[in-house]
Short mmCIF file of the C-alpha atoms (twelve columns), coordinates in Angstrom:
data_MODEL
# 
_entry.id   MODEL 
# 
loop_
_atom_site.group_PDB 
_atom_site.id 
_atom_site.type_symbol 
_atom_site.label_atom_id 
_atom_site.label_alt_id 
_atom_site.label_comp_id 
_atom_site.label_asym_id 
_atom_site.label_seq_id 
_atom_site.Cartn_x 
_atom_site.Cartn_y 
_atom_site.Cartn_z 
_atom_site.pdbx_PDB_model_num 
ATOM 1   C CA . UNK A 1   -10.088 -40.613 24.052  1 
ATOM 2   C CA . UNK A 2   -6.409  -41.059 23.180  1 
ATOM 3   C CA . UNK A 3   -4.648  -38.228 21.347  1 
ATOM 4   C CA . UNK A 4   -4.187  -40.362 18.235  1 
ATOM 5   C CA . UNK A 5   -7.911  -41.159 18.160  1 
ATOM 6   C CA . UNK A 6   -8.768  -37.453 18.502  1 
ATOM 7   C CA . UNK A 7   -6.465  -36.585 15.584  1 
ATOM 8   C CA . UNK A 8   -8.039  -39.340 13.503  1 
ATOM 9   C CA . UNK A 9   -11.550 -38.084 14.280  1 
ATOM 10  C CA . UNK A 10  -10.607 -34.512 13.329  1 
ATOM 11  C CA . UNK A 11  -9.017  -35.733 10.087  1 
ATOM 12  C CA . UNK A 12  -12.143 -37.736 9.204   1 
ATOM 13  C CA . UNK A 13  -14.327 -34.707 9.941   1 
ATOM 14  C CA . UNK A 14  -12.303 -32.502 7.602   1 
ATOM 15  C CA . UNK A 15  -12.337 -35.145 4.856   1 
ATOM 16  C CA . UNK A 16  -16.093 -35.600 5.189   1 
ATOM 17  C CA . UNK A 17  -16.624 -31.830 5.203   1 
ATOM 18  C CA . UNK A 18  -14.577 -31.359 2.026   1 
ATOM 19  C CA . UNK A 19  -16.254 -34.313 0.283   1 
ATOM 20  C CA . UNK A 20  -19.757 -33.070 1.077   1 
ATOM 21  C CA . UNK A 21  -18.880 -29.497 0.107   1 
ATOM 22  C CA . UNK A 22  -17.549 -30.735 -3.242  1 
ATOM 23  C CA . UNK A 23  -20.785 -32.666 -3.849  1 
ATOM 24  C CA . UNK A 24  -22.852 -29.546 -3.147  1 
ATOM 25  C CA . UNK A 25  -20.733 -27.194 -5.268  1 
ATOM 26  C CA . UNK A 26  -20.503 -29.747 -8.097  1 
ATOM 27  C CA . UNK A 27  -24.280 -29.848 -8.305  1 
ATOM 28  C CA . UNK A 28  -24.581 -33.482 -7.142  1 
ATOM 29  C CA . UNK A 29  -26.750 -32.279 -4.258  1 
ATOM 30  C CA . UNK A 30  -29.455 -29.841 -5.297  1 
ATOM 31  C CA . UNK A 31  -30.989 -26.895 -3.410  1 
ATOM 32  C CA . UNK A 32  -33.691 -28.139 -1.048  1 
ATOM 33  C CA . UNK A 33  -32.371 -31.706 -1.102  1 
ATOM 34  C CA . UNK A 34  -32.274 -33.375 2.308   1 
ATOM 35  C CA . UNK A 35  -29.024 -34.923 3.569   1 
ATOM 36  C CA . UNK A 36  -29.214 -37.430 6.402   1 
ATOM 37  C CA . UNK A 37  -26.295 -38.604 8.520   1 
ATOM 38  C CA . UNK A 38  -26.653 -42.108 7.106   1 
ATOM 39  C CA . UNK A 39  -26.582 -40.821 3.523   1 
ATOM 40  C CA . UNK A 40  -23.471 -38.715 4.279   1 
ATOM 41  C CA . UNK A 41  -21.772 -41.730 5.898   1 
ATOM 42  C CA . UNK A 42  -22.398 -43.778 2.743   1 
ATOM 43  C CA . UNK A 43  -21.163 -41.094 0.322   1 
ATOM 44  C CA . UNK A 44  -18.060 -40.043 2.279   1 
ATOM 45  C CA . UNK A 45  -16.984 -43.338 3.838   1 
ATOM 46  C CA . UNK A 46  -16.496 -41.637 7.211   1 
ATOM 47  C CA . UNK A 47  -18.043 -42.805 10.472  1 
ATOM 48  C CA . UNK A 48  -21.109 -41.163 11.996  1 
ATOM 49  C CA . UNK A 49  -19.463 -38.879 14.573  1 
ATOM 50  C CA . UNK A 50  -17.092 -37.140 12.083  1 
ATOM 51  C CA . UNK A 51  -19.951 -36.903 9.558   1 
ATOM 52  C CA . UNK A 52  -22.195 -35.296 12.168  1 
ATOM 53  C CA . UNK A 53  -19.495 -32.700 12.878  1 
ATOM 54  C CA . UNK A 54  -18.927 -32.138 9.146   1 
ATOM 55  C CA . UNK A 55  -22.622 -31.436 8.602   1 
ATOM 56  C CA . UNK A 56  -22.630 -28.934 11.468  1 
ATOM 57  C CA . UNK A 57  -19.585 -27.174 9.999   1 
ATOM 58  C CA . UNK A 58  -21.233 -26.944 6.595   1 
ATOM 59  C CA . UNK A 59  -24.269 -25.426 8.280   1 
ATOM 60  C CA . UNK A 60  -21.952 -22.847 9.893   1 
ATOM 61  C CA . UNK A 61  -20.461 -22.139 6.445   1 
ATOM 62  C CA . UNK A 62  -23.958 -21.494 5.147   1 
ATOM 63  C CA . UNK A 63  -24.180 -24.329 2.630   1 
ATOM 64  C CA . UNK A 64  -26.637 -26.391 4.680   1 
ATOM 65  C CA . UNK A 65  -29.700 -25.602 6.735   1 
ATOM 66  C CA . UNK A 66  -30.804 -27.706 9.728   1 
ATOM 67  C CA . UNK A 67  -34.262 -29.288 9.445   1 
ATOM 68  C CA . UNK A 68  -36.364 -29.291 12.661  1 
ATOM 69  C CA . UNK A 69  -37.356 -32.929 12.084  1 
ATOM 70  C CA . UNK A 70  -33.703 -33.946 11.820  1 
ATOM 71  C CA . UNK A 71  -30.955 -33.869 9.230   1 
ATOM 72  C CA . UNK A 72  -29.935 -31.046 6.939   1 
ATOM 73  C CA . UNK A 73  -31.054 -29.506 3.667   1 
ATOM 74  C CA . UNK A 74  -28.935 -27.984 0.897   1 
ATOM 75  C CA . UNK A 75  -29.480 -24.259 1.056   1 
ATOM 76  C CA . UNK A 76  -30.393 -22.000 -1.855  1 
ATOM 77  C CA . UNK A 77  -29.063 -18.442 -2.033  1 
ATOM 78  C CA . UNK A 78  -30.429 -15.200 -3.360  1 
ATOM 79  C CA . UNK A 79  -28.330 -12.884 -5.489  1 
ATOM 80  C CA . UNK A 80  -28.401 -10.423 -2.584  1 
ATOM 81  C CA . UNK A 81  -27.006 -13.067 -0.183  1 
ATOM 82  C CA . UNK A 82  -23.983 -13.517 -2.413  1 
ATOM 83  C CA . UNK A 83  -23.397 -9.834  -3.140  1 
ATOM 84  C CA . UNK A 84  -23.588 -9.071  0.598   1 
ATOM 85  C CA . UNK A 85  -21.009 -11.779 1.320   1 
ATOM 86  C CA . UNK A 86  -18.680 -10.385 -1.347  1 
ATOM 87  C CA . UNK A 87  -19.154 -6.859  0.016   1 
ATOM 88  C CA . UNK A 88  -18.266 -8.112  3.499   1 
ATOM 89  C CA . UNK A 89  -15.066 -9.700  2.216   1 
ATOM 90  C CA . UNK A 90  -14.170 -6.531  0.311   1 
ATOM 91  C CA . UNK A 91  -14.670 -4.383  3.415   1 
ATOM 92  C CA . UNK A 92  -12.359 -6.628  5.441   1 
ATOM 93  C CA . UNK A 93  -9.744  -6.825  2.684   1 
ATOM 94  C CA . UNK A 94  -9.892  -3.041  2.404   1 
ATOM 95  C CA . UNK A 95  -9.103  -2.804  6.109   1 
ATOM 96  C CA . UNK A 96  -6.197  -5.231  5.648   1 
ATOM 97  C CA . UNK A 97  -4.795  -3.084  2.828   1 
ATOM 98  C CA . UNK A 98  -5.134  0.042   4.981   1 
ATOM 99  C CA . UNK A 99  -3.344  -1.626  7.885   1 
ATOM 100 C CA . UNK A 100 -0.545  -2.721  5.545   1 
ATOM 101 C CA . UNK A 101 -0.149  0.807   4.164   1 
ATOM 102 C CA . UNK A 102 -0.267  2.533   7.537   1 
ATOM 103 C CA . UNK A 103 1.984   0.074   9.344   1 
ATOM 104 C CA . UNK A 104 4.538   0.012   6.552   1 
ATOM 105 C CA . UNK A 105 5.702   -2.826  4.318   1 
ATOM 106 C CA . UNK A 106 9.243   -3.461  3.099   1 
ATOM 107 C CA . UNK A 107 10.185  -3.927  -0.555  1 
ATOM 108 C CA . UNK A 108 11.118  -7.520  0.270   1 
ATOM 109 C CA . UNK A 109 7.632   -8.203  1.680   1 
ATOM 110 C CA . UNK A 110 6.004   -6.805  -1.462  1 
ATOM 111 C CA . UNK A 111 8.155   -8.868  -3.830  1 
ATOM 112 C CA . UNK A 112 5.920   -12.020 -3.753  1 
ATOM 113 C CA . UNK A 113 2.874   -9.891  -4.668  1 
ATOM 114 C CA . UNK A 114 4.756   -8.303  -7.559  1 
ATOM 115 C CA . UNK A 115 5.742   -11.773 -8.755  1 
ATOM 116 C CA . UNK A 116 2.038   -12.693 -8.765  1 
ATOM 117 C CA . UNK A 117 1.302   -9.570  -10.802 1 
ATOM 118 C CA . UNK A 118 3.961   -10.477 -13.359 1 
ATOM 119 C CA . UNK A 119 2.603   -14.025 -13.688 1 
ATOM 120 C CA . UNK A 120 -0.945  -12.723 -14.177 1 
ATOM 121 C CA . UNK A 121 0.297   -10.212 -16.761 1 
ATOM 122 C CA . UNK A 122 1.769   -13.132 -18.692 1 
ATOM 123 C CA . UNK A 123 -1.597  -14.922 -18.694 1 
ATOM 124 C CA . UNK A 124 -3.426  -11.802 -19.862 1 
ATOM 125 C CA . UNK A 125 -1.195  -11.555 -22.939 1 
ATOM 126 C CA . UNK A 126 -3.091  -14.531 -24.377 1 
ATOM 127 C CA . UNK A 127 -5.807  -13.501 -26.830 1 
ATOM 128 C CA . UNK A 128 -8.227  -15.058 -26.275 1 
ATOM 129 C CA . UNK A 129 -7.455  -16.366 -22.791 1 
ATOM 130 C CA . UNK A 130 -7.697  -20.158 -22.656 1 
ATOM 131 C CA . UNK A 131 -9.664  -22.081 -20.029 1 
ATOM 132 C CA . UNK A 132 -6.339  -23.416 -18.705 1 
ATOM 133 C CA . UNK A 133 -5.123  -19.837 -18.300 1 
ATOM 134 C CA . UNK A 134 -8.278  -18.977 -16.367 1 
ATOM 135 C CA . UNK A 135 -7.589  -21.940 -14.099 1 
ATOM 136 C CA . UNK A 136 -4.045  -20.660 -13.482 1 
ATOM 137 C CA . UNK A 137 -5.455  -17.205 -12.816 1 
ATOM 138 C CA . UNK A 138 -7.657  -18.614 -10.040 1 
ATOM 139 C CA . UNK A 139 -4.568  -19.959 -8.262  1 
ATOM 140 C CA . UNK A 140 -2.526  -16.775 -8.710  1 
ATOM 141 C CA . UNK A 141 -5.397  -14.513 -7.715  1 
ATOM 142 C CA . UNK A 142 -6.012  -16.510 -4.529  1 
ATOM 143 C CA . UNK A 143 -2.306  -16.262 -3.683  1 
ATOM 144 C CA . UNK A 144 -2.280  -12.497 -4.274  1 
ATOM 145 C CA . UNK A 145 -5.238  -11.958 -1.948  1 
ATOM 146 C CA . UNK A 146 -3.747  -14.238 0.729   1 
ATOM 147 C CA . UNK A 147 -0.394  -12.424 0.607   1 
ATOM 148 C CA . UNK A 148 -2.111  -9.051  0.778   1 
ATOM 149 C CA . UNK A 149 -4.075  -10.132 3.837   1 
ATOM 150 C CA . UNK A 150 -0.896  -11.281 5.589   1 
ATOM 151 C CA . UNK A 151 0.643   -7.819  5.132   1 
ATOM 152 C CA . UNK A 152 -1.931  -6.443  7.590   1 
ATOM 153 C CA . UNK A 153 -0.018  -8.131  10.436  1 
ATOM 154 C CA . UNK A 154 -3.370  -8.560  12.168  1 
ATOM 155 C CA . UNK A 155 -4.162  -12.175 13.123  1 
ATOM 156 C CA . UNK A 156 -7.743  -11.298 14.236  1 
ATOM 157 C CA . UNK A 157 -8.427  -9.604  10.881  1 
ATOM 158 C CA . UNK A 158 -6.851  -12.461 8.915   1 
ATOM 159 C CA . UNK A 159 -9.131  -14.936 10.708  1 
ATOM 160 C CA . UNK A 160 -12.204 -12.863 9.870   1 
ATOM 161 C CA . UNK A 161 -11.184 -12.582 6.200   1 
ATOM 162 C CA . UNK A 162 -10.725 -16.358 6.044   1 
ATOM 163 C CA . UNK A 163 -14.206 -16.802 7.490   1 
ATOM 164 C CA . UNK A 164 -15.738 -14.283 5.086   1 
ATOM 165 C CA . UNK A 165 -14.007 -15.901 2.101   1 
ATOM 166 C CA . UNK A 166 -15.427 -19.285 3.129   1 
ATOM 167 C CA . UNK A 167 -18.965 -17.987 2.745   1 
ATOM 168 C CA . UNK A 168 -20.593 -19.505 -0.353  1 
ATOM 169 C CA . UNK A 169 -19.248 -17.837 -3.516  1 
ATOM 170 C CA . UNK A 170 -17.519 -15.035 -1.583  1 
ATOM 171 C CA . UNK A 171 -13.904 -16.011 -2.311  1 
ATOM 172 C CA . UNK A 172 -11.844 -13.679 -4.557  1 
ATOM 173 C CA . UNK A 173 -12.057 -16.108 -7.471  1 
ATOM 174 C CA . UNK A 174 -15.561 -17.407 -6.829  1 
ATOM 175 C CA . UNK A 175 -16.891 -16.663 -10.332 1 
ATOM 176 C CA . UNK A 176 -13.741 -16.582 -12.450 1 
ATOM 177 C CA . UNK A 177 -14.330 -19.927 -14.194 1 
ATOM 178 C CA . UNK A 178 -17.953 -19.041 -14.936 1 
ATOM 179 C CA . UNK A 179 -16.922 -15.756 -16.509 1 
ATOM 180 C CA . UNK A 180 -14.323 -17.467 -18.714 1 
ATOM 181 C CA . UNK A 181 -17.009 -18.156 -21.317 1 
ATOM 182 C CA . UNK A 182 -18.225 -14.550 -21.447 1 
ATOM 183 C CA . UNK A 183 -17.207 -12.003 -24.093 1 
ATOM 184 C CA . UNK A 184 -16.359 -9.496  -21.313 1 
ATOM 185 C CA . UNK A 185 -13.957 -11.959 -19.660 1 
ATOM 186 C CA . UNK A 186 -10.618 -10.470 -20.664 1 
ATOM 187 C CA . UNK A 187 -11.725 -6.902  -19.952 1 
ATOM 188 C CA . UNK A 188 -12.836 -7.835  -16.424 1 
ATOM 189 C CA . UNK A 189 -9.521  -9.540  -15.667 1 
ATOM 190 C CA . UNK A 190 -7.601  -6.519  -16.952 1 
ATOM 191 C CA . UNK A 191 -9.592  -4.199  -14.671 1 
ATOM 192 C CA . UNK A 192 -8.989  -6.521  -11.722 1 
ATOM 193 C CA . UNK A 193 -5.267  -6.627  -12.482 1 
ATOM 194 C CA . UNK A 194 -5.155  -2.827  -12.513 1 
ATOM 195 C CA . UNK A 195 -6.763  -2.861  -9.060  1 
ATOM 196 C CA . UNK A 196 -4.001  -5.207  -7.906  1 
ATOM 197 C CA . UNK A 197 -1.364  -2.858  -9.262  1 
ATOM 198 C CA . UNK A 198 -2.900  0.251   -7.706  1 
ATOM 199 C CA . UNK A 199 -3.281  -1.281  -4.241  1 
ATOM 200 C CA . UNK A 200 0.400   -2.273  -4.206  1 
ATOM 201 C CA . UNK A 201 1.316   1.277   -5.217  1 
ATOM 202 C CA . UNK A 202 -0.885  2.679   -2.434  1 
ATOM 203 C CA . UNK A 203 0.693   0.377   0.146   1 
ATOM 204 C CA . UNK A 204 4.193   1.302   -1.015  1 
ATOM 205 C CA . UNK A 205 3.318   5.001   -0.653  1 
ATOM 206 C CA . UNK A 206 1.631   4.408   2.723   1 
ATOM 207 C CA . UNK A 207 -1.688  5.738   1.453   1 
ATOM 208 C CA . UNK A 208 -4.074  3.857   3.724   1 
ATOM 209 C CA . UNK A 209 -7.359  5.402   2.595   1 
ATOM 210 C CA . UNK A 210 -6.501  4.848   -1.084  1 
ATOM 211 C CA . UNK A 211 -5.480  1.217   -0.500  1 
ATOM 212 C CA . UNK A 212 -8.714  0.554   1.392   1 
ATOM 213 C CA . UNK A 213 -10.910 2.161   -1.274  1 
ATOM 214 C CA . UNK A 214 -9.258  0.193   -4.083  1 
ATOM 215 C CA . UNK A 215 -9.843  -3.172  -2.395  1 
ATOM 216 C CA . UNK A 216 -13.475 -2.341  -1.692  1 
ATOM 217 C CA . UNK A 217 -13.938 -1.400  -5.348  1 
ATOM 218 C CA . UNK A 218 -12.127 -4.603  -6.333  1 
ATOM 219 C CA . UNK A 219 -14.733 -6.659  -4.470  1 
ATOM 220 C CA . UNK A 220 -17.504 -4.865  -6.356  1 
ATOM 221 C CA . UNK A 221 -15.941 -6.196  -9.554  1 
ATOM 222 C CA . UNK A 222 -16.675 -9.680  -8.194  1 
ATOM 223 C CA . UNK A 223 -20.317 -8.635  -7.753  1 
ATOM 224 C CA . UNK A 224 -20.315 -7.659  -11.437 1 
ATOM 225 C CA . UNK A 225 -18.925 -11.100 -12.265 1 
ATOM 226 C CA . UNK A 226 -21.747 -12.655 -10.253 1 
ATOM 227 C CA . UNK A 227 -24.394 -10.788 -12.211 1 
ATOM 228 C CA . UNK A 228 -22.832 -11.649 -15.554 1 
ATOM 229 C CA . UNK A 229 -22.528 -15.313 -14.600 1 
ATOM 230 C CA . UNK A 230 -26.161 -15.468 -13.505 1 
ATOM 231 C CA . UNK A 231 -27.347 -13.836 -16.740 1 
ATOM 232 C CA . UNK A 232 -25.348 -16.301 -18.847 1 
ATOM 233 C CA . UNK A 233 -26.046 -19.758 -17.427 1 
ATOM 234 C CA . UNK A 234 -25.445 -21.475 -20.763 1 
ATOM 235 C CA . UNK A 235 -22.003 -22.570 -19.502 1 
ATOM 236 C CA . UNK A 236 -23.193 -23.963 -16.182 1 
ATOM 237 C CA . UNK A 237 -20.674 -26.808 -16.511 1 
ATOM 238 C CA . UNK A 238 -17.900 -24.331 -15.673 1 
ATOM 239 C CA . UNK A 239 -19.501 -23.521 -12.308 1 
ATOM 240 C CA . UNK A 240 -22.296 -25.991 -11.451 1 
ATOM 241 C CA . UNK A 241 -22.733 -24.304 -8.053  1 
ATOM 242 C CA . UNK A 242 -24.536 -21.451 -9.826  1 
ATOM 243 C CA . UNK A 243 -27.581 -23.708 -9.609  1 
ATOM 244 C CA . UNK A 244 -27.669 -22.918 -5.876  1 
ATOM 245 C CA . UNK A 245 -28.352 -19.236 -6.590  1 
ATOM 246 C CA . UNK A 246 -31.875 -18.042 -7.203  1 
ATOM 247 C CA . UNK A 247 -32.428 -14.985 -9.349  1 
ATOM 248 C CA . UNK A 248 -35.520 -12.800 -9.433  1 
ATOM 249 C CA . UNK A 249 -36.800 -14.768 -12.430 1 
ATOM 250 C CA . UNK A 250 -36.365 -18.212 -10.818 1 
# 
């Protein structure tokens, strides 16, 4: 196969993967619903080979489950599945923060993180915080976590964090939009922002154990968000993917 054809196939696979993931997380495809190759070809507009690869990748991500008779099924998740995934990400991010603190980080390298903090502080001055502000927070929070990970200077660790964050609902901002409708919303964001501030201080002071502990605790805040979101499903439109999670009462 020519190089151009290979690149085209890879591009189609990625497009099909993103399109199918969006359908799942938007609630268009329900837990337990079967997805065939032909159906995926029709909904994504990609050819069969890229679609087949996209379905396999989504199975690796944990969003789909292979059916012995052929095809794939949208997977449902337990609350424990999600909390374990978040805990895994927090453990890895804690290690990244410890590496950053122990290996040393210059003031110049920390400046982009401090800029993120300042931008988030500006959002948190809104009372109450608007939905648009929550949306901006998602972007800034993702940038903060990505920058923090890069400070570890550990490509193997960065790859593992990327993989952990790709697990369903395990990203740093996985439940932010769902929590935006909750009365505890602003308080949770303020606590999370304080975690951000403390981990930067720990890295600056080369306190590895402190930096690691803060990031692990920060991930547990996301677990709290998960539980609040699951107990308050009245605003499911803000995070339709919550329908994929089964609670003890389901």
